[in-house]
Short mmCIF file of C-alpha atoms and ligand atoms in Angstrom, two decimals:
data_model
loop_
_atom_site.label_atom_id
_atom_site.label_comp_id
_atom_site.label_asym_id
_atom_site.label_seq_id
_atom_site.Cartn_x
_atom_site.Cartn_y
_atom_site.Cartn_z
CA MET A 1 -0.06 0.05 0.01
CA THR A 2 1.01 3.14 -0.71
CA ILE A 3 -0.01 6.91 -0.42
CA ARG A 4 1.54 7.59 -3.78
CA ASP A 5 -1.19 10.25 -5.20
CA ARG A 6 -4.38 8.79 -3.30
CA THR A 7 -5.31 12.23 -1.50
CA ALA A 8 -4.56 16.50 -2.46
CA ILE A 9 -3.86 19.79 -1.02
CA VAL A 10 -7.44 21.29 -1.92
CA GLY A 11 -7.31 24.01 0.27
CA LEU A 12 -4.69 26.81 0.99
CA GLY A 13 -4.95 29.40 3.87
CA ALA A 14 -2.50 31.49 5.30
CA THR A 15 -3.01 35.14 7.46
CA PRO A 16 -0.37 37.93 6.25
CA TYR A 17 3.12 37.13 6.90
CA TYR A 18 4.03 39.89 9.54
CA LYS A 19 7.65 40.90 11.18
CA ARG A 20 8.03 39.56 14.31
CA GLY A 21 5.21 40.71 17.11
CA ARG A 22 3.60 42.62 14.90
CA SER A 23 0.84 40.74 14.88
CA ALA A 24 -0.08 41.48 18.34
CA PRO A 25 -3.45 41.92 19.60
CA GLN A 26 -4.24 38.97 17.58
CA THR A 27 -3.23 35.66 19.54
CA LEU A 28 -1.17 32.49 18.06
CA ASP A 29 -4.09 30.32 18.28
CA GLU A 30 -6.20 33.38 16.74
CA LEU A 31 -3.59 33.19 13.68
CA VAL A 32 -4.13 29.13 12.96
CA GLY A 33 -7.66 29.55 12.87
CA LYS A 34 -7.57 32.68 10.40
CA ALA A 35 -5.55 30.20 8.33
CA ILE A 36 -7.93 26.92 8.68
CA ILE A 37 -10.79 29.53 7.86
CA ALA A 38 -9.29 30.47 4.81
CA ALA A 39 -8.36 27.04 3.87
CA ALA A 40 -11.51 25.81 3.95
CA ALA A 41 -12.94 28.93 1.72
CA ASP A 42 -10.10 28.24 -0.55
CA ALA A 43 -11.39 24.38 -0.74
CA GLY A 44 -14.70 25.48 -1.42
CA LEU A 45 -15.72 23.33 2.16
CA GLU A 46 -17.46 23.82 5.19
CA VAL A 47 -14.93 24.68 8.19
CA THR A 48 -16.89 21.83 10.03
CA ASP A 49 -16.19 19.67 7.04
CA ILE A 50 -12.91 19.01 8.36
CA ASP A 51 -12.75 16.27 10.76
CA GLY A 52 -8.77 15.35 11.74
CA PHE A 53 -5.68 17.55 12.28
CA ALA A 54 -2.01 16.85 11.36
CA TYR A 55 1.07 18.62 12.76
CA PHE A 56 3.97 18.81 13.70
CA ALA A 57 6.77 20.46 16.51
CA GLY A 58 4.19 20.16 19.33
CA GLY A 59 1.11 21.49 17.39
CA PHE A 60 -2.04 22.99 19.17
CA ASP A 61 -4.81 22.15 21.33
CA THR A 62 -7.32 20.48 18.68
CA GLY A 63 -10.40 20.35 21.89
CA ALA A 64 -9.50 24.45 21.77
CA LEU A 65 -9.29 24.75 18.17
CA VAL A 66 -13.16 22.76 17.11
CA GLU A 67 -14.23 24.51 20.03
CA THR A 68 -13.67 27.77 18.91
CA LEU A 69 -14.65 26.76 15.13
CA GLY A 70 -17.28 24.55 15.79
CA ILE A 71 -16.41 20.84 14.34
CA PRO A 72 -18.60 18.65 14.91
CA GLU A 73 -15.82 15.62 15.92
CA VAL A 74 -12.83 15.14 15.68
CA ARG A 75 -11.78 11.68 13.93
CA TYR A 76 -7.96 12.76 13.39
CA THR A 77 -5.86 14.71 15.83
CA ALA A 78 -1.78 13.63 15.40
CA THR A 79 1.30 15.76 15.72
CA LEU A 80 4.76 13.88 14.11
CA THR A 81 7.11 14.25 16.77
CA GLY A 82 10.33 16.74 17.50
CA SER A 83 10.47 20.39 16.26
CA GLY A 84 10.63 21.89 12.51
CA GLY A 85 11.90 19.20 11.03
CA GLY A 86 8.02 17.89 10.56
CA SER A 87 6.65 20.66 8.19
CA ALA A 88 6.86 18.42 4.92
CA GLY A 89 6.20 15.05 6.64
CA ALA A 90 2.53 16.73 8.41
CA VAL A 91 0.61 16.66 5.26
CA GLY A 92 2.62 12.91 4.86
CA LEU A 93 0.67 12.16 8.18
CA ALA A 94 -2.64 13.74 6.76
CA ALA A 95 -2.45 11.80 3.95
CA SER A 96 -1.97 8.67 5.95
CA ALA A 97 -5.21 9.10 7.54
CA ILE A 98 -7.09 9.53 4.63
CA VAL A 99 -5.93 6.42 2.95
CA SER A 100 -5.87 4.63 6.14
CA GLY A 101 -10.02 5.98 6.10
CA MET A 102 -9.15 7.39 9.49
CA ALA A 103 -10.83 10.44 8.40
CA ASP A 104 -11.83 12.09 5.34
CA VAL A 105 -10.92 16.14 5.36
CA VAL A 106 -7.69 16.80 7.45
CA VAL A 107 -6.43 20.18 7.93
CA CYS A 108 -2.38 20.79 8.03
CA VAL A 109 -1.59 23.92 9.99
CA GLY A 110 1.46 25.50 11.32
CA GLY A 111 1.86 28.98 13.35
CA VAL A 112 4.54 31.03 14.59
CA GLN A 113 4.36 34.06 17.17
CA GLN A 114 7.96 34.93 18.45
CA SER A 115 6.77 38.24 20.52
CA THR A 116 7.56 36.20 23.62
CA LEU A 117 10.28 33.25 22.68
CA ARG A 118 12.56 34.20 19.57
CA TYR A 119 13.18 30.77 17.75
CA GLY A 120 16.55 31.70 17.48
CA ALA A 121 16.78 31.68 21.81
CA MET A 122 14.54 28.53 21.89
CA PRO A 123 17.17 26.28 23.58
CA THR A 124 17.11 28.69 26.71
CA SER A 125 13.89 28.00 27.26
CA TYR A 126 14.08 24.64 27.81
CA ALA A 127 14.08 23.61 31.56
CA PRO A 128 18.10 22.19 32.00
CA SER A 129 18.47 18.65 31.18
CA PRO A 130 21.04 15.84 31.98
CA GLU A 131 20.82 16.00 28.04
CA SER A 132 21.80 19.72 27.81
CA ALA A 133 24.30 20.18 29.78
CA PHE A 134 26.92 18.64 27.17
CA TYR A 135 25.82 21.62 24.63
CA GLN A 136 24.33 24.76 27.36
CA SER A 137 27.60 24.33 29.02
CA ALA A 138 29.37 25.63 26.46
CA GLY A 139 26.99 28.10 25.16
CA LEU A 140 25.35 27.31 22.45
CA VAL A 141 22.16 29.47 23.12
CA GLY A 142 20.95 28.54 19.59
CA PRO A 143 19.93 27.09 16.32
CA GLY A 144 22.69 29.59 14.49
CA HIS A 145 25.34 29.10 17.22
CA MET A 146 24.46 24.45 16.59
CA PHE A 147 24.44 25.19 12.66
CA ALA A 148 27.47 27.28 12.60
CA LEU A 149 29.90 24.38 13.80
CA LEU A 150 28.48 22.34 10.71
CA ALA A 151 28.79 25.02 8.38
CA ARG A 152 31.90 25.16 9.39
CA ARG A 153 33.27 21.84 9.17
CA HIS A 154 31.45 22.03 5.53
CA MET A 155 33.90 25.19 4.51
CA HIS A 156 37.05 22.66 5.66
CA LEU A 157 35.83 19.06 3.70
CA TYR A 158 34.84 20.63 0.77
CA GLY A 159 35.95 24.31 0.63
CA THR A 160 32.59 25.59 0.45
CA THR A 161 33.17 29.79 1.35
CA ARG A 162 30.28 32.09 2.23
CA GLU A 163 30.84 33.55 -1.75
CA HIS A 164 28.59 30.06 -1.95
CA PHE A 165 26.06 30.99 1.44
CA ALA A 166 25.82 34.40 0.23
CA GLU A 167 24.78 32.95 -3.38
CA VAL A 168 21.89 31.60 -0.96
CA ALA A 169 20.35 34.63 0.66
CA LEU A 170 21.13 37.35 -3.14
CA SER A 171 19.01 34.42 -5.24
CA THR A 172 16.68 34.15 -2.74
CA ARG A 173 16.13 37.89 -1.73
CA ALA A 174 15.86 38.24 -6.11
CA ASN A 175 12.58 35.78 -5.71
CA ALA A 176 11.08 38.16 -2.78
CA MET A 177 11.71 41.59 -4.52
CA THR A 178 8.89 40.48 -7.12
CA HIS A 179 6.90 38.43 -4.35
CA PRO A 180 4.11 40.53 -2.72
CA ALA A 181 3.66 38.22 0.20
CA ALA A 182 7.65 38.16 0.99
CA LEU A 183 8.22 40.88 3.96
CA ILE A 184 12.43 42.32 2.56
CA ARG A 185 11.64 43.15 -1.14
CA LYS A 186 14.69 45.78 -1.55
CA PRO A 187 17.50 44.63 -3.13
CA LEU A 188 20.88 42.58 -1.97
CA THR A 189 24.29 42.56 -3.44
CA LEU A 190 27.42 40.62 -2.75
CA ASP A 191 28.99 43.61 -0.79
CA GLU A 192 26.51 44.40 1.59
CA TYR A 193 26.15 40.63 2.26
CA MET A 194 30.17 40.51 3.00
CA ALA A 195 29.74 43.70 5.19
CA ALA A 196 26.72 42.76 7.23
CA PRO A 197 27.47 41.64 10.76
CA LEU A 198 29.06 38.26 11.60
CA ILE A 199 26.35 37.00 14.37
CA ALA A 200 28.13 33.29 14.94
CA ASP A 201 30.75 33.21 12.25
CA PRO A 202 30.82 31.97 9.69
CA HIS A 203 27.51 32.72 9.59
CA CYS A 204 26.69 36.72 8.98
CA LEU A 205 22.78 37.91 9.73
CA PHE A 206 21.67 37.17 5.90
CA ASP A 207 22.55 33.80 6.47
CA PHE A 208 19.71 33.65 9.17
CA CYS A 209 16.06 32.82 8.28
CA LEU A 210 14.00 36.06 9.24
CA GLU A 211 11.62 36.12 12.17
CA SER A 212 8.60 36.23 11.66
CA ASP A 213 4.53 35.49 12.81
CA GLY A 214 1.70 34.40 10.85
CA ALA A 215 0.23 30.77 10.17
CA VAL A 216 -0.11 28.72 6.85
CA ALA A 217 -3.02 25.92 6.66
CA VAL A 218 -3.57 23.51 3.68
CA ILE A 219 -6.74 21.07 3.68
CA LEU A 220 -6.29 17.71 2.25
CA THR A 221 -9.42 15.33 1.35
CA SER A 222 -9.20 11.80 -0.85
CA ALA A 223 -8.10 12.37 -4.46
CA GLU A 224 -11.65 10.99 -5.64
CA ARG A 225 -13.58 14.09 -3.04
CA ALA A 226 -10.88 16.51 -4.38
CA ARG A 227 -12.05 16.23 -8.21
CA ASP A 228 -15.10 17.51 -7.18
CA LEU A 229 -14.12 20.54 -5.51
CA LYS A 230 -13.49 24.09 -6.52
CA ARG A 231 -9.40 23.88 -6.84
CA LYS A 232 -7.78 22.01 -9.09
CA PRO A 233 -6.19 18.74 -6.95
CA VAL A 234 -1.94 19.03 -5.95
CA TYR A 235 -1.47 15.32 -5.23
CA VAL A 236 0.67 14.27 -2.58
CA HIS A 237 2.61 12.05 -4.26
CA ALA A 238 5.26 11.23 -2.12
CA SER A 239 6.32 11.88 2.06
CA ALA A 240 8.88 10.52 4.24
CA HIS A 241 10.54 11.61 7.74
CA GLY A 242 12.28 9.99 9.89
CA GLY A 243 16.22 10.06 9.40
CA ALA A 244 19.06 7.82 9.34
CA GLY A 245 19.88 6.34 13.49
CA GLU A 246 23.35 7.84 13.40
CA TRP A 247 22.29 11.50 12.49
CA GLY A 248 19.92 11.34 16.13
CA ARG A 249 19.37 14.28 18.18
CA SER A 250 22.27 15.89 15.33
CA LEU A 251 22.79 19.75 17.02
CA TYR A 252 22.65 18.67 20.02
CA TRP A 253 25.17 15.63 19.97
CA MET A 254 27.49 16.41 17.50
CA ASN A 255 28.90 13.11 17.06
CA MET A 256 27.69 11.72 14.25
CA PRO A 257 29.91 10.25 12.24
CA ASP A 258 32.37 12.03 9.66
CA GLU A 259 30.25 11.60 6.05
CA THR A 260 27.00 12.72 7.58
CA PHE A 261 28.13 15.49 10.32
CA ALA A 262 28.56 18.16 7.46
CA SER A 263 25.17 17.56 6.11
CA SER A 264 21.33 18.79 6.48
CA GLY A 265 20.38 14.91 7.90
CA HIS A 266 17.86 14.91 5.29
CA ALA A 267 20.03 11.60 2.88
CA ALA A 268 18.04 8.72 4.26
CA VAL A 269 15.06 10.44 4.02
CA ALA A 270 15.05 11.56 -0.01
CA LYS A 271 16.60 8.45 -1.03
CA ARG A 272 13.07 6.64 0.67
CA LEU A 273 10.79 9.87 -0.52
CA TYR A 274 12.47 9.22 -4.11
CA ALA A 275 11.76 5.27 -4.29
CA ALA A 276 8.25 6.28 -3.40
CA SER A 277 8.03 8.30 -5.92
CA ASP A 278 7.66 8.61 -9.87
CA VAL A 279 10.69 10.49 -10.12
CA GLY A 280 14.32 10.96 -9.17
CA PRO A 281 15.45 14.65 -8.53
CA GLY A 282 16.38 15.07 -12.14
CA GLY A 283 11.89 14.88 -12.59
CA ILE A 284 11.68 18.02 -9.69
CA ASP A 285 10.74 21.49 -11.27
CA VAL A 286 11.15 23.30 -8.48
CA ALA A 287 12.08 22.92 -5.11
CA GLN A 288 11.39 24.88 -1.71
CA ILE A 289 14.14 23.74 0.71
CA TYR A 290 13.31 24.48 4.31
CA ASP A 291 15.86 27.55 5.04
CA HIS A 292 16.51 28.58 8.11
CA PHE A 293 20.22 28.97 7.20
CA THR A 294 22.04 29.08 3.76
CA SER A 295 24.46 26.68 4.47
CA GLN A 296 21.63 24.06 4.85
CA VAL A 297 20.01 24.57 1.50
CA ILE A 298 23.74 24.05 0.40
CA MET A 299 23.53 20.69 2.18
CA GLN A 300 19.86 19.86 1.24
CA LEU A 301 20.84 20.04 -2.25
CA GLU A 302 23.10 17.80 -1.67
CA ASP A 303 20.83 15.48 0.17
CA TYR A 304 18.12 15.40 -2.11
CA GLY A 305 20.76 14.28 -5.07
CA PHE A 306 20.43 17.28 -6.77
CA CYS A 307 24.31 17.57 -6.84
CA GLY A 308 27.39 15.37 -5.25
CA LYS A 309 28.29 15.52 -1.93
CA GLY A 310 30.13 18.50 -0.94
CA GLU A 311 29.74 20.25 -4.55
CA GLY A 312 26.75 22.14 -3.03
CA GLY A 313 28.63 25.46 -3.05
CA PRO A 314 30.24 25.38 -6.90
CA PHE A 315 26.15 24.03 -7.54
CA VAL A 316 24.49 27.13 -6.02
CA ALA A 317 27.66 29.90 -7.25
CA SER A 318 26.80 27.90 -10.61
CA GLY A 319 23.59 29.85 -10.89
CA ALA A 320 21.80 26.88 -11.03
CA ILE A 321 18.86 28.07 -8.17
CA ARG A 322 17.86 30.96 -9.80
CA PHE A 323 14.33 32.13 -10.37
CA ASP A 324 15.86 33.42 -13.57
CA GLY A 325 17.81 30.70 -15.75
CA GLY A 326 18.60 28.19 -12.72
CA SER A 327 18.07 24.73 -13.69
CA LEU A 328 16.05 24.33 -10.70
CA PRO A 329 14.30 27.14 -9.14
CA VAL A 330 14.75 27.20 -5.57
CA ASN A 331 12.58 29.24 -2.76
CA THR A 332 10.11 31.22 -5.80
CA ASP A 333 8.71 33.61 -2.74
CA GLY A 334 11.64 34.59 -1.45
CA GLY A 335 11.85 31.49 1.48
CA GLN A 336 12.41 32.24 4.82
CA LEU A 337 15.23 33.84 4.46
CA SER A 338 13.82 37.02 2.60
CA GLY A 339 10.13 35.83 2.85
CA GLY A 340 8.58 35.25 5.90
CA TYR A 341 9.41 32.32 8.34
CA ILE A 342 6.17 30.10 9.20
CA TRP A 343 8.18 27.73 10.59
CA GLY A 344 8.42 25.34 7.39
CA MET A 345 4.50 25.89 5.89
CA SER A 346 5.26 29.15 3.67
CA HIS A 347 7.70 26.32 1.54
CA ILE A 348 4.30 24.38 1.85
CA ARG A 349 2.07 27.09 0.39
CA GLU A 350 4.75 27.84 -2.54
CA ALA A 351 4.47 24.53 -3.73
CA VAL A 352 0.95 24.49 -4.14
CA GLU A 353 1.26 27.92 -6.00
CA GLN A 354 3.87 26.18 -8.28
CA LEU A 355 1.42 23.43 -9.08
CA ARG A 356 -1.40 25.14 -9.46
CA GLY A 357 0.46 27.56 -11.88
CA CYS A 358 -1.11 30.55 -9.92
CA ALA A 359 2.65 31.38 -8.34
CA ALA A 360 3.93 35.60 -7.99
CA ASN A 361 7.06 34.02 -9.86
CA GLN A 362 5.89 31.01 -12.05
CA VAL A 363 8.01 28.22 -12.93
CA PRO A 364 6.47 27.62 -16.62
CA GLY A 365 4.79 24.04 -16.68
CA ALA A 366 6.36 22.86 -13.00
CA GLU A 367 4.11 19.79 -12.23
CA PHE A 368 6.63 18.01 -9.27
CA ALA A 369 7.50 20.59 -6.56
CA LEU A 370 9.88 19.60 -3.45
CA VAL A 371 9.77 20.61 -0.57
CA THR A 372 11.90 19.79 2.70
CA GLY A 373 11.23 20.65 6.50
CA GLY A 374 13.85 21.72 9.25
CA PRO A 375 17.60 19.73 9.10
CA SER A 376 17.02 18.96 12.61
CA ASN A 377 16.98 16.20 15.41
CA ILE A 378 15.35 13.29 13.95
CA PRO A 379 12.34 13.46 12.36
CA VAL A 380 12.91 15.14 9.20
CA SER A 381 11.26 15.08 6.64
CA GLY A 382 10.52 15.69 2.80
CA LEU A 383 7.61 15.43 -0.09
CA ILE A 384 6.95 15.95 -3.03
CA LEU A 385 3.83 17.37 -4.23
CA ARG A 386 2.46 17.19 -8.60
CA ARG A 387 -0.27 18.58 -10.24
CA MET B 1 44.10 38.38 11.51
CA ASP B 2 41.60 38.61 14.42
CA GLN B 3 43.25 39.22 17.36
CA ARG B 4 41.24 39.25 20.08
CA MET B 5 41.03 36.69 23.04
CA ALA B 6 38.36 33.99 22.95
CA LYS B 7 36.97 35.05 25.72
CA ARG B 8 34.16 32.47 27.53
CA PRO B 9 30.15 31.82 27.51
CA PRO B 10 28.30 33.54 30.17
CA GLU B 11 27.73 31.06 33.31
CA SER B 12 24.42 32.49 33.81
CA LEU B 13 23.32 31.05 31.23
CA PHE B 14 24.04 27.34 32.16
CA HIS B 15 22.38 25.36 35.86
CA LEU B 16 24.53 21.93 35.94
CA VAL B 17 21.73 19.57 36.27
CA THR B 18 22.81 15.07 35.75
CA ASP B 19 21.25 12.22 36.34
CA ALA B 20 22.48 8.39 37.02
CA TRP B 21 24.71 8.24 33.57
CA THR B 22 25.84 11.86 33.71
CA LYS B 23 26.96 12.16 37.06
CA PRO B 24 30.61 10.94 36.43
CA PHE B 25 32.06 12.99 33.72
CA TRP B 26 31.17 16.13 35.93
CA ASP B 27 32.42 14.59 39.19
CA ALA B 28 35.41 14.05 37.18
CA ALA B 29 36.08 17.58 35.18
CA ALA B 30 35.21 18.80 39.44
CA GLU B 31 38.54 16.41 40.05
CA GLY B 32 40.51 18.20 37.09
CA ARG B 33 39.80 14.87 35.12
CA LEU B 34 38.47 14.45 32.30
CA ALA B 35 36.31 10.68 31.93
CA ILE B 36 34.84 9.55 28.95
CA PRO B 37 32.54 6.58 29.71
CA ARG B 38 33.09 2.84 27.48
CA CYS B 39 30.72 0.00 27.19
CA ALA B 40 32.11 -2.04 29.48
CA ASP B 41 31.82 -5.26 27.52
CA CYS B 42 32.32 -3.98 23.46
CA GLY B 43 34.27 -1.74 24.69
CA ALA B 44 33.53 1.26 22.45
CA PHE B 45 33.24 5.28 23.32
CA ARG B 46 30.28 7.00 23.57
CA MET B 47 29.42 10.97 24.41
CA PRO B 48 27.21 12.12 25.78
CA PRO B 49 27.06 9.36 28.97
CA THR B 50 23.85 7.25 27.88
CA PRO B 51 22.23 4.09 29.77
CA PHE B 52 22.71 1.87 26.83
CA CYS B 53 25.73 1.20 24.68
CA PRO B 54 24.51 1.80 20.90
CA HIS B 55 26.75 -1.20 20.08
CA CYS B 56 25.63 -4.08 22.07
CA ARG B 57 23.41 -2.40 24.39
CA SER B 58 24.54 -3.37 27.22
CA GLN B 59 24.39 -0.79 29.77
CA GLY B 60 27.69 -1.68 32.12
CA LEU B 61 30.36 1.27 31.53
CA ASP B 62 33.53 1.91 32.29
CA TRP B 63 34.86 5.82 33.54
CA VAL B 64 37.96 6.10 31.09
CA ALA B 65 40.74 8.96 32.29
CA VAL B 66 41.66 10.48 29.01
CA SER B 67 44.90 12.50 28.68
CA GLY B 68 42.48 15.80 27.20
CA ARG B 69 44.64 16.53 24.92
CA GLY B 70 42.21 16.74 21.05
CA THR B 71 42.03 18.05 17.52
CA LEU B 72 39.75 20.98 16.68
CA TYR B 73 36.80 19.35 14.57
CA SER B 74 35.16 22.39 14.18
CA TYR B 75 34.20 25.93 15.63
CA SER B 76 32.45 28.87 15.80
CA VAL B 77 33.04 32.56 16.35
CA VAL B 78 30.24 33.94 18.61
CA GLU B 79 29.82 37.28 18.19
CA ARG B 80 26.34 38.41 18.36
CA ALA B 81 24.33 38.28 22.03
CA ILE B 82 20.94 37.11 20.97
CA VAL B 83 20.10 37.46 24.54
CA PRO B 84 20.99 40.18 26.91
CA ASP B 85 23.94 37.53 29.32
CA MET B 86 25.29 37.19 26.51
CA ALA B 87 26.14 41.04 25.70
CA GLN B 88 29.33 40.81 28.18
CA ALA B 89 30.76 37.26 27.02
CA VAL B 90 31.05 38.14 23.01
CA PRO B 91 33.30 36.80 21.31
CA TYR B 92 33.53 33.12 22.49
CA VAL B 93 34.29 30.19 20.85
CA THR B 94 32.00 27.35 20.32
CA ALA B 95 34.32 24.16 19.12
CA VAL B 96 33.55 20.20 18.69
CA VAL B 97 36.58 18.69 19.74
CA GLU B 98 37.66 15.62 19.13
CA LEU B 99 39.27 12.96 21.38
CA PRO B 100 41.65 10.44 19.66
CA ASP B 101 42.16 8.54 23.10
CA ALA B 102 38.58 7.83 23.68
CA GLY B 103 38.20 6.27 20.07
CA GLY B 104 37.30 9.98 18.63
CA VAL B 105 34.03 10.44 20.17
CA ARG B 106 33.48 14.99 20.12
CA LEU B 107 32.65 17.11 23.57
CA ILE B 108 30.44 20.00 22.73
CA THR B 109 33.23 22.79 24.15
CA ASN B 110 35.14 26.10 23.80
CA ILE B 111 38.23 27.17 22.97
CA VAL B 112 39.52 29.85 25.60
CA ASP B 113 42.52 32.10 25.97
CA ALA B 114 43.45 31.58 22.35
CA GLN B 115 43.48 34.67 19.34
CA ILE B 116 40.84 33.97 16.87
CA GLY B 117 42.88 34.05 14.09
CA ASP B 118 44.95 31.41 15.05
CA LEU B 119 41.59 28.63 15.32
CA THR B 120 42.19 26.11 11.94
CA VAL B 121 40.19 22.92 12.32
CA GLY B 122 42.49 20.23 12.77
CA ALA B 123 44.63 21.65 15.13
CA PRO B 124 45.91 20.47 18.29
CA VAL B 125 44.38 21.21 20.92
CA ARG B 126 44.11 20.17 25.17
CA ALA B 127 41.82 20.10 27.72
CA VAL B 128 41.67 22.68 30.32
CA PHE B 129 38.80 22.90 33.41
CA ASP B 130 37.46 26.07 34.48
CA ARG B 131 35.81 26.62 38.07
CA ARG B 132 32.28 28.35 38.43
CA ALA B 133 31.58 30.31 41.83
CA ASP B 134 28.74 26.68 42.10
CA GLY B 135 31.18 24.96 42.33
CA VAL B 136 30.73 23.37 38.81
CA ALA B 137 33.88 22.36 36.37
CA VAL B 138 33.25 22.92 33.16
CA PRO B 139 36.27 21.25 30.63
CA ARG B 140 37.28 23.56 28.14
CA PHE B 141 40.55 23.73 25.22
CA VAL B 142 43.01 25.88 24.88
CA LEU B 143 44.92 25.40 21.52
CA ASP B 144 48.38 23.11 22.20
CA ASP B 145 51.24 24.46 21.67
CA ALA B 146 53.21 21.92 22.69
CA ALA B 147 51.90 19.61 20.40
CA PRO B 148 53.93 18.07 17.86
ZN1 ZN C 1 28.48 -2.39 23.64
#
């Protein structure tokens, strides 16, 4: 049994993307509710048709959501474990609920509001534990400190340079400039990138994603039912989550084998994703790659087989990920670096718009879109959508 | 060349909590020793200490005192205070150090008392112990100029 093309995303809803704190006085539950209501309207469904919820990173309080939205019965509510690594995989979770008959109309929703807790310092919010002592004692306060260590190793092993990281930032910014939903729409030059303050060397300000507020929801149902609805179905072609055991707690552990230390941890998931799909990397028309850090975009391009291991820097430097003329346009909405950081959900939104053919930076004839979840501790996740 | 000296991360952001598996590491550090757990059955080292050996599932452990000499596997220079407590502490250097005499396991740590411009991946390093006001000792590393 496979989920391949048996379900579809039929509704897409989003709040505006706000700079950190600007979504007040709305609450996070309110942002999430607005995204769900918009997704149902987009699908031509009633909110009360929803009978399933699929989340990642702890999810939301389904009881509170159905109370306020008046949903009559919940038949499925589940979340992937871990944190931002599960964003793409949560869509697979929703699809599996429908294919197995546990639910008919499942919403997959994610949202963030960073006014109280900046994600860049999230580990400081965790209660001290015996395990965290081994990185907190070294002053690893945020994900930026951890991913910088992987980036430096990648530079050492493969000759990757800050100019390579810059190309990810610049190409993504170029996409944001022509996308109406993007938060940062002013030009960025290589000189400006190189002059920017270092935050955690080798990463500078422009290697980090934005800090934003907002919510995005997608609604899935069976492929049969999807064909009778308002929007052109975007099929869930394949989804995988998890990761190799040797990746494990990754950033919180740092004892991955040398071959996988300087990686995104996605290689095992990528292999399973393609095996469950009709296409390999060459068949992907557009990719929405989780970009919390520029260096991790480069490592995901390697792990998803768009170039060889260690060749991600020269690959991006060749112009390959540019919307304008690249062989694999990446993060066509400006990504999380320049568009908005909604914990991976904006990538799903942009992939759906590309496959509907209505994206602001439309890749002509796009049929297959790859979406990845955040490189993080297990699980990481990937998703291939098709039109 | 960057001649600034690497500082230390702020003490206030770390409060030591231990369990039966991790306590020997910190007890040894308080005595100025670097001790690494080794499986009592198959001999594989592991860090951080966990309840089972990932190779053979044994729960037997030997705590082995190692030389404290290692290799700088990767590092980052933390330049920006992302929480207020960090303001007086930057720049400090986070590091991953590989321990050849403990099967190549790695510690997440800091390089201290070094010029930032002198740091290179692969550099030999040696453990030192930072004693805190609360009695906790944190193993950190300096560049090992005496190494061959
Ligand atoms: Zn063993």
